[in-house]
Amino acid sequence: MKKILAVLMSAALGLSMLAGCTTKEETGSAAGPDKKTEDTADKGDGKYKLGITIQSLENDYWAGVFGEVESMLKEKGWEYTLVDCKDNSATQIGQIENFITAGCDMIMVHPSDPKAIEDVCKEALDAGVKVMCWDDKMENTTVNWVLDNTELGKTIAGPAADFINAHYSEDNKAEVCVIGYPQTPILLERENGILEGLKGAEGKYEVVANIEGLEANDAQTNVETVLQAHPDCKVFVTVSAGGDIGANQALLTKYNNNIPEDCGIFSPDATEQQMRAIKSGKEASNTTVGFEGSNSRTATACVELYDKVLSGETFENDDHNIYRPFVVINAENVDEYLADYE
């Protein structure tokens, strides 16, 4: 993928959301919400109708991954609708209800609040609709595609602790800022994992600020405020790509594009923008933890799971939870994953 496409992806997805993101006109009979008229496992043409609702398309990670997912679904000739709920549970419930009424074969949810949508997801299952949850261990789903967020937090913090040990000491402690989003339970788990992982540099750091910053713009603004109060804060750990991207821009501005060697950002998500910042060696982004490795690899894994769910594969192990892998990406291996975008 050309770099400019990645830069414009978020805006493009926003427009596609407003348009409904449907690839073609609805065809065939749309069953009512009580019962679908055919078993998706027996669908002869191999083409399906999907409804996808996620928290936010303003998030850099989601924008990048679902730009790739859209391309793959179009290649398959599947009908789909992709929307975000602006992190509002009531909106998301309405979206799921619309997907059921429209006769979707499968619904994928990235919950704003998983407990709030359990009942409507049960309605979907009762209507014969497959349900996949991304990120949360829900009960009323066909399968949950999840992360161990505590371990992910520790994995993010491990390289940060190593960095602190290399550049700081008990007599010269690192000032650390944690960028979280505690209102989302899984991100609070991730943040707690980060705080636990930082203990690998015990005695050599102090957390001077704990701020929110899920989206890049919010993170940049909040980091700028932190830097005013704590001008020597140079180590940033975050629960999201937006936190990394926003903090990086704030630090580039503060240091006039000349980042000190004892300044670094440690994050998840491994978007193209994050990895290019790491590759440059001139920005604050130091290490990111990807799940499959890049947006395109994550999208491929996601669509492969769509295929498995729709073909009728059952998921019995670990209460139908499928755990995703982690990969730590830094200057040593970033080229391998950036090659996916060339």
Short mmCIF file of C-alpha atoms in Angstrom, two decimals:
data_model
loop_
_atom_site.label_atom_id
_atom_site.label_comp_id
_atom_site.label_asym_id
_atom_site.label_seq_id
_atom_site.Cartn_x
_atom_site.Cartn_y
_atom_site.Cartn_z
CA MET A 1 0.00 0.00 0.00
CA LYS A 2 1.23 3.41 -0.86
CA LYS A 3 2.12 5.54 2.13
CA ILE A 4 -0.28 8.28 1.13
CA LEU A 5 -3.17 5.84 1.34
CA ALA A 6 -2.32 5.06 4.94
CA VAL A 7 -2.24 8.76 5.74
CA LEU A 8 -5.66 9.29 4.21
CA MET A 9 -7.22 6.07 5.44
CA SER A 10 -8.97 7.50 8.48
CA ALA A 11 -10.72 10.20 6.45
CA ALA A 12 -11.67 7.72 3.75
CA LEU A 13 -13.17 5.35 6.25
CA GLY A 14 -15.14 8.16 7.82
CA LEU A 15 -16.72 8.93 4.46
CA SER A 16 -17.42 5.28 3.80
CA MET A 17 -19.12 5.01 7.16
CA LEU A 18 -21.49 7.84 6.27
CA ALA A 19 -22.28 6.08 3.04
CA GLY A 20 -23.02 2.82 4.87
CA CYS A 21 -19.99 1.08 3.37
CA THR A 22 -22.27 -1.32 1.50
CA THR A 23 -20.58 -2.82 -1.52
CA LYS A 24 -23.75 -3.63 -3.44
CA GLU A 25 -27.52 -3.43 -3.22
CA GLU A 26 -29.16 -5.92 -0.85
CA THR A 27 -30.09 -9.07 -2.72
CA GLY A 28 -32.12 -12.16 -1.93
CA SER A 29 -34.72 -12.45 0.80
CA ALA A 30 -33.96 -10.65 4.03
CA ALA A 31 -35.33 -12.67 6.93
CA GLY A 32 -36.96 -10.92 9.84
CA PRO A 33 -35.31 -10.66 13.21
CA ASP A 34 -36.84 -13.88 14.57
CA LYS A 35 -35.33 -16.45 12.21
CA LYS A 36 -33.03 -16.48 9.21
CA THR A 37 -34.29 -18.40 6.20
CA GLU A 38 -31.06 -20.29 5.47
CA ASP A 39 -28.12 -21.73 7.35
CA THR A 40 -25.02 -19.73 6.43
CA ALA A 41 -22.94 -22.94 6.49
CA ASP A 42 -24.98 -24.18 3.50
CA LYS A 43 -24.80 -20.99 1.47
CA GLY A 44 -23.99 -22.21 -2.00
CA ASP A 45 -22.37 -19.18 -3.60
CA GLY A 46 -19.89 -18.61 -0.76
CA LYS A 47 -20.87 -14.95 -0.57
CA TYR A 48 -22.22 -13.48 2.61
CA LYS A 49 -23.72 -10.39 4.18
CA LEU A 50 -21.83 -8.89 7.12
CA GLY A 51 -22.60 -6.16 9.63
CA ILE A 52 -19.57 -4.67 11.40
CA THR A 53 -19.78 -2.18 14.29
CA ILE A 54 -16.69 -0.84 16.02
CA GLN A 55 -15.96 1.77 18.66
CA SER A 56 -14.40 4.46 16.50
CA LEU A 57 -13.11 4.96 12.99
CA GLU A 58 -11.11 7.95 14.22
CA ASN A 59 -8.71 5.53 15.90
CA ASP A 60 -5.60 5.07 13.73
CA TYR A 61 -5.38 1.34 14.36
CA TRP A 62 -8.99 0.61 13.46
CA ALA A 63 -8.90 2.88 10.44
CA GLY A 64 -5.84 1.11 9.06
CA VAL A 65 -6.99 -2.45 9.73
CA PHE A 66 -10.50 -1.97 8.41
CA GLY A 67 -9.31 -0.22 5.29
CA GLU A 68 -7.56 -3.52 4.53
CA VAL A 69 -10.58 -5.60 5.61
CA GLU A 70 -12.83 -3.61 3.26
CA SER A 71 -10.53 -4.32 0.33
CA MET A 72 -10.56 -8.04 1.08
CA LEU A 73 -14.34 -8.19 1.43
CA LYS A 74 -14.76 -6.37 -1.88
CA GLU A 75 -12.45 -8.91 -3.55
CA LYS A 76 -14.62 -11.71 -2.16
CA GLY A 77 -17.75 -10.02 -3.45
CA TRP A 78 -19.34 -10.06 -0.01
CA GLU A 79 -21.94 -7.50 0.99
CA TYR A 80 -21.06 -5.59 4.13
CA THR A 81 -21.90 -2.55 6.21
CA LEU A 82 -19.17 -1.02 8.38
CA VAL A 83 -20.12 1.58 10.98
CA ASP A 84 -18.72 2.96 14.20
CA CYS A 85 -20.75 3.76 17.31
CA LYS A 86 -18.71 6.74 18.54
CA ASP A 87 -18.09 4.70 21.71
CA ASN A 88 -21.80 4.86 22.58
CA SER A 89 -23.52 1.64 23.72
CA ALA A 90 -27.05 2.77 22.86
CA THR A 91 -25.93 3.59 19.33
CA GLN A 92 -24.22 0.23 19.02
CA ILE A 93 -27.31 -1.66 20.21
CA GLY A 94 -29.34 0.07 17.51
CA GLN A 95 -26.73 -0.82 14.88
CA ILE A 96 -26.83 -4.50 15.87
CA GLU A 97 -30.64 -4.49 15.79
CA ASN A 98 -30.48 -3.05 12.27
CA PHE A 99 -28.04 -5.78 11.20
CA ILE A 100 -30.42 -8.47 12.50
CA THR A 101 -33.40 -6.93 10.71
CA ALA A 102 -31.36 -6.61 7.49
CA GLY A 103 -30.73 -10.36 7.47
CA CYS A 104 -26.98 -10.33 7.97
CA ASP A 105 -25.28 -13.73 8.01
CA MET A 106 -22.76 -12.53 10.57
CA ILE A 107 -22.27 -9.55 12.87
CA MET A 108 -18.86 -8.49 14.14
CA VAL A 109 -18.88 -6.29 17.23
CA HIS A 110 -16.07 -4.29 18.81
CA PRO A 111 -18.00 -3.35 21.95
CA SER A 112 -18.19 0.04 23.53
CA ASP A 113 -19.50 -1.84 26.58
CA PRO A 114 -19.66 -5.64 26.21
CA LYS A 115 -22.19 -6.08 29.03
CA ALA A 116 -24.55 -3.59 27.41
CA ILE A 117 -24.79 -5.57 24.16
CA GLU A 118 -25.06 -9.12 25.55
CA ASP A 119 -28.86 -9.17 25.23
CA VAL A 120 -28.99 -7.86 21.67
CA CYS A 121 -26.23 -10.29 20.64
CA LYS A 122 -28.35 -13.10 22.08
CA GLU A 123 -31.19 -11.84 19.89
CA ALA A 124 -28.85 -12.18 16.92
CA LEU A 125 -27.87 -15.73 17.85
CA ASP A 126 -31.52 -16.66 18.37
CA ALA A 127 -32.24 -15.31 14.88
CA GLY A 128 -29.59 -17.60 13.41
CA VAL A 129 -26.97 -14.87 12.95
CA LYS A 130 -23.33 -15.67 13.70
CA VAL A 131 -21.71 -13.19 16.11
CA MET A 132 -17.99 -12.47 16.41
CA CYS A 133 -16.67 -10.21 19.14
CA TRP A 134 -13.34 -8.45 18.71
CA ASP A 135 -11.53 -7.76 22.01
CA ASP A 136 -13.95 -8.90 24.74
CA LYS A 137 -14.82 -12.29 26.24
CA MET A 138 -18.55 -12.11 25.69
CA GLU A 139 -21.05 -14.88 26.45
CA ASN A 140 -23.60 -14.46 23.64
CA THR A 141 -21.29 -14.86 20.66
CA THR A 142 -20.16 -17.54 18.27
CA VAL A 143 -16.50 -16.67 18.86
CA ASN A 144 -14.45 -14.02 20.65
CA TRP A 145 -11.15 -12.84 19.11
CA VAL A 146 -9.26 -11.53 22.09
CA LEU A 147 -5.98 -10.45 23.62
CA ASP A 148 -4.61 -11.16 27.06
CA ASN A 149 -4.49 -7.46 27.83
CA THR A 150 -2.59 -7.79 31.09
CA GLU A 151 0.17 -9.68 29.30
CA LEU A 152 0.02 -7.20 26.43
CA GLY A 153 0.59 -4.36 28.88
CA LYS A 154 3.58 -6.16 30.35
CA THR A 155 4.91 -6.78 26.83
CA ILE A 156 4.61 -3.07 26.00
CA ALA A 157 6.34 -2.11 29.25
CA GLY A 158 9.18 -4.62 29.00
CA PRO A 159 11.17 -2.68 26.37
CA ALA A 160 10.37 0.56 28.25
CA ALA A 161 11.88 -0.91 31.42
CA ASP A 162 14.95 -2.01 29.46
CA PHE A 163 15.22 1.51 28.01
CA ILE A 164 15.01 3.05 31.48
CA ASN A 165 17.64 0.67 32.82
CA ALA A 166 19.95 1.66 29.95
CA HIS A 167 19.53 5.43 30.25
CA TYR A 168 18.61 6.16 33.86
CA SER A 169 19.60 5.22 37.41
CA GLU A 170 18.38 5.51 40.98
CA ASP A 171 20.19 8.84 41.18
CA ASN A 172 18.80 10.01 37.85
CA LYS A 173 15.27 8.65 37.61
CA ALA A 174 13.23 8.63 34.43
CA GLU A 175 10.05 10.68 34.51
CA VAL A 176 7.34 8.50 32.96
CA CYS A 177 3.93 9.38 31.53
CA VAL A 178 1.31 6.64 31.12
CA ILE A 179 -1.28 7.31 28.40
CA GLY A 180 -4.39 5.20 29.02
CA TYR A 181 -8.14 5.06 28.52
CA PRO A 182 -9.53 3.55 31.74
CA GLN A 183 -13.22 3.82 30.85
CA THR A 184 -12.76 0.84 28.51
CA PRO A 185 -12.24 -2.26 30.72
CA ILE A 186 -9.78 -4.05 28.44
CA LEU A 187 -7.67 -0.90 28.11
CA LEU A 188 -7.65 -0.53 31.88
CA GLU A 189 -6.36 -4.11 32.07
CA ARG A 190 -3.69 -3.16 29.53
CA GLU A 191 -2.72 -0.07 31.52
CA ASN A 192 -2.43 -2.11 34.72
CA GLY A 193 -0.22 -4.56 32.85
CA ILE A 194 1.99 -1.65 31.76
CA LEU A 195 2.36 -0.47 35.34
CA GLU A 196 3.30 -4.00 36.39
CA GLY A 197 5.82 -4.39 33.55
CA LEU A 198 7.55 -1.12 34.37
CA LYS A 199 8.66 -2.68 37.65
CA GLY A 200 11.46 -4.25 35.65
CA ALA A 201 13.17 -0.87 36.17
CA GLU A 202 12.26 -0.61 39.86
CA GLY A 203 13.86 2.36 41.60
CA LYS A 204 14.92 4.05 38.37
CA TYR A 205 11.68 5.77 37.35
CA GLU A 206 8.75 7.76 38.65
CA VAL A 207 5.32 7.95 37.01
CA VAL A 208 4.71 11.70 36.99
CA ALA A 209 1.53 11.72 34.90
CA ASN A 210 -1.30 9.37 34.00
CA ILE A 211 -3.45 10.82 31.21
CA GLU A 212 -6.05 9.79 28.63
CA GLY A 213 -5.28 9.71 24.93
CA LEU A 214 -6.95 7.08 22.79
CA GLU A 215 -6.96 9.26 19.66
CA ALA A 216 -3.85 11.03 18.39
CA ASN A 217 -5.19 14.58 18.66
CA ASP A 218 -6.31 14.11 22.25
CA ALA A 219 -3.03 12.44 23.18
CA GLN A 220 -0.97 15.25 21.63
CA THR A 221 -2.90 17.91 23.53
CA ASN A 222 -2.66 16.05 26.83
CA VAL A 223 1.05 15.28 26.41
CA GLU A 224 1.75 18.95 25.68
CA THR A 225 0.09 19.76 29.00
CA VAL A 226 2.23 17.14 30.76
CA LEU A 227 5.39 18.58 29.22
CA GLN A 228 4.52 22.02 30.54
CA ALA A 229 4.24 20.65 34.08
CA HIS A 230 7.05 18.10 33.73
CA PRO A 231 9.52 19.35 31.09
CA ASP A 232 11.94 16.49 31.87
CA CYS A 233 9.36 13.75 31.22
CA LYS A 234 10.90 11.68 28.43
CA VAL A 235 9.47 8.16 28.67
CA PHE A 236 5.91 7.52 27.50
CA VAL A 237 4.02 4.24 27.61
CA THR A 238 0.57 4.00 26.03
CA VAL A 239 -2.33 1.62 25.49
CA SER A 240 -2.97 2.66 21.87
CA ALA A 241 -1.54 3.74 18.54
CA GLY A 242 -3.17 7.13 18.99
CA GLY A 243 -1.26 7.66 22.21
CA ASP A 244 2.02 6.91 20.44
CA ILE A 245 1.32 9.10 17.41
CA GLY A 246 0.09 12.04 19.46
CA ALA A 247 2.94 11.87 21.98
CA ASN A 248 5.47 11.58 19.16
CA GLN A 249 4.20 14.77 17.55
CA ALA A 250 4.23 16.62 20.87
CA LEU A 251 7.82 15.56 21.51
CA LEU A 252 8.98 16.39 17.99
CA THR A 253 7.60 19.89 18.53
CA LYS A 254 9.17 20.26 21.97
CA TYR A 255 12.60 19.15 20.80
CA ASN A 256 12.45 20.82 17.38
CA ASN A 257 12.76 17.44 15.60
CA ASN A 258 15.91 16.54 17.54
CA ILE A 259 14.77 13.82 19.96
CA PRO A 260 17.21 13.10 22.83
CA GLU A 261 18.53 9.55 23.01
CA ASP A 262 16.98 9.09 26.48
CA CYS A 263 13.47 9.89 25.17
CA GLY A 264 11.18 7.14 23.92
CA ILE A 265 7.58 6.00 23.38
CA PHE A 266 6.42 2.40 23.86
CA SER A 267 3.05 1.32 22.50
CA PRO A 268 0.81 -1.34 20.94
CA ASP A 269 -0.90 -1.65 17.53
CA ALA A 270 2.02 -1.39 15.04
CA THR A 271 0.35 0.86 12.48
CA GLU A 272 2.34 1.90 9.43
CA GLN A 273 2.77 5.42 10.82
CA GLN A 274 4.19 4.07 14.08
CA MET A 275 6.58 1.72 12.31
CA ARG A 276 7.84 4.39 9.93
CA ALA A 277 8.57 6.61 12.93
CA ILE A 278 10.56 3.76 14.49
CA LYS A 279 12.44 3.13 11.25
CA SER A 280 13.44 6.78 10.88
CA GLY A 281 15.52 6.59 14.06
CA LYS A 282 14.89 10.32 14.47
CA GLU A 283 11.53 10.27 16.23
CA ALA A 284 10.45 9.40 19.75
CA SER A 285 8.55 6.21 18.82
CA ASN A 286 10.84 3.42 19.99
CA THR A 287 8.98 0.09 20.16
CA THR A 288 5.48 -1.09 19.30
CA VAL A 289 3.75 -4.40 19.93
CA GLY A 290 1.76 -5.75 17.01
CA PHE A 291 -0.69 -8.61 17.17
CA GLU A 292 -0.29 -10.29 13.82
CA GLY A 293 2.41 -7.83 12.78
CA SER A 294 0.88 -5.20 10.48
CA ASN A 295 -2.52 -3.89 9.41
CA SER A 296 -2.63 -6.19 6.41
CA ARG A 297 -1.63 -9.26 8.44
CA THR A 298 -4.27 -8.47 11.05
CA ALA A 299 -6.90 -7.91 8.36
CA THR A 300 -6.00 -11.22 6.71
CA ALA A 301 -6.32 -13.07 10.01
CA CYS A 302 -9.64 -11.34 10.69
CA VAL A 303 -11.15 -12.22 7.32
CA GLU A 304 -9.89 -15.79 7.65
CA LEU A 305 -11.80 -16.00 10.93
CA TYR A 306 -14.89 -14.62 9.19
CA ASP A 307 -14.59 -17.53 6.74
CA LYS A 308 -14.29 -20.07 9.55
CA VAL A 309 -17.29 -18.70 11.43
CA LEU A 310 -19.48 -18.50 8.35
CA SER A 311 -18.53 -22.00 7.18
CA GLY A 312 -19.92 -23.35 10.45
CA GLU A 313 -16.70 -24.11 12.31
CA THR A 314 -17.31 -24.44 16.05
CA PHE A 315 -15.12 -22.96 18.77
CA GLU A 316 -15.29 -25.00 21.93
CA ASN A 317 -11.90 -24.42 23.54
CA ASP A 318 -11.52 -21.88 26.34
CA ASP A 319 -15.18 -20.81 26.21
CA HIS A 320 -14.99 -19.98 22.47
CA ASN A 321 -12.15 -17.47 22.96
CA ILE A 322 -9.36 -17.31 20.38
CA TYR A 323 -6.26 -15.54 21.67
CA ARG A 324 -4.17 -13.44 19.32
CA PRO A 325 -0.35 -13.49 19.32
CA PHE A 326 2.03 -10.62 20.14
CA VAL A 327 5.08 -9.51 18.18
CA VAL A 328 7.50 -6.86 19.46
CA ILE A 329 8.59 -4.51 16.66
CA ASN A 330 11.60 -2.23 16.99
CA ALA A 331 14.41 -0.86 14.83
CA GLU A 332 15.92 -4.33 14.43
CA ASN A 333 12.93 -5.99 12.75
CA VAL A 334 10.69 -3.14 11.59
CA ASP A 335 11.66 -3.56 7.92
CA GLU A 336 10.10 -7.03 7.86
CA TYR A 337 6.69 -5.64 8.75
CA LEU A 338 6.93 -2.42 6.78
CA ALA A 339 7.46 -4.56 3.68
CA ASP A 340 3.73 -5.32 3.84
CA TYR A 341 3.07 -1.70 2.84
CA GLU A 342 5.47 -1.50 -0.06
#
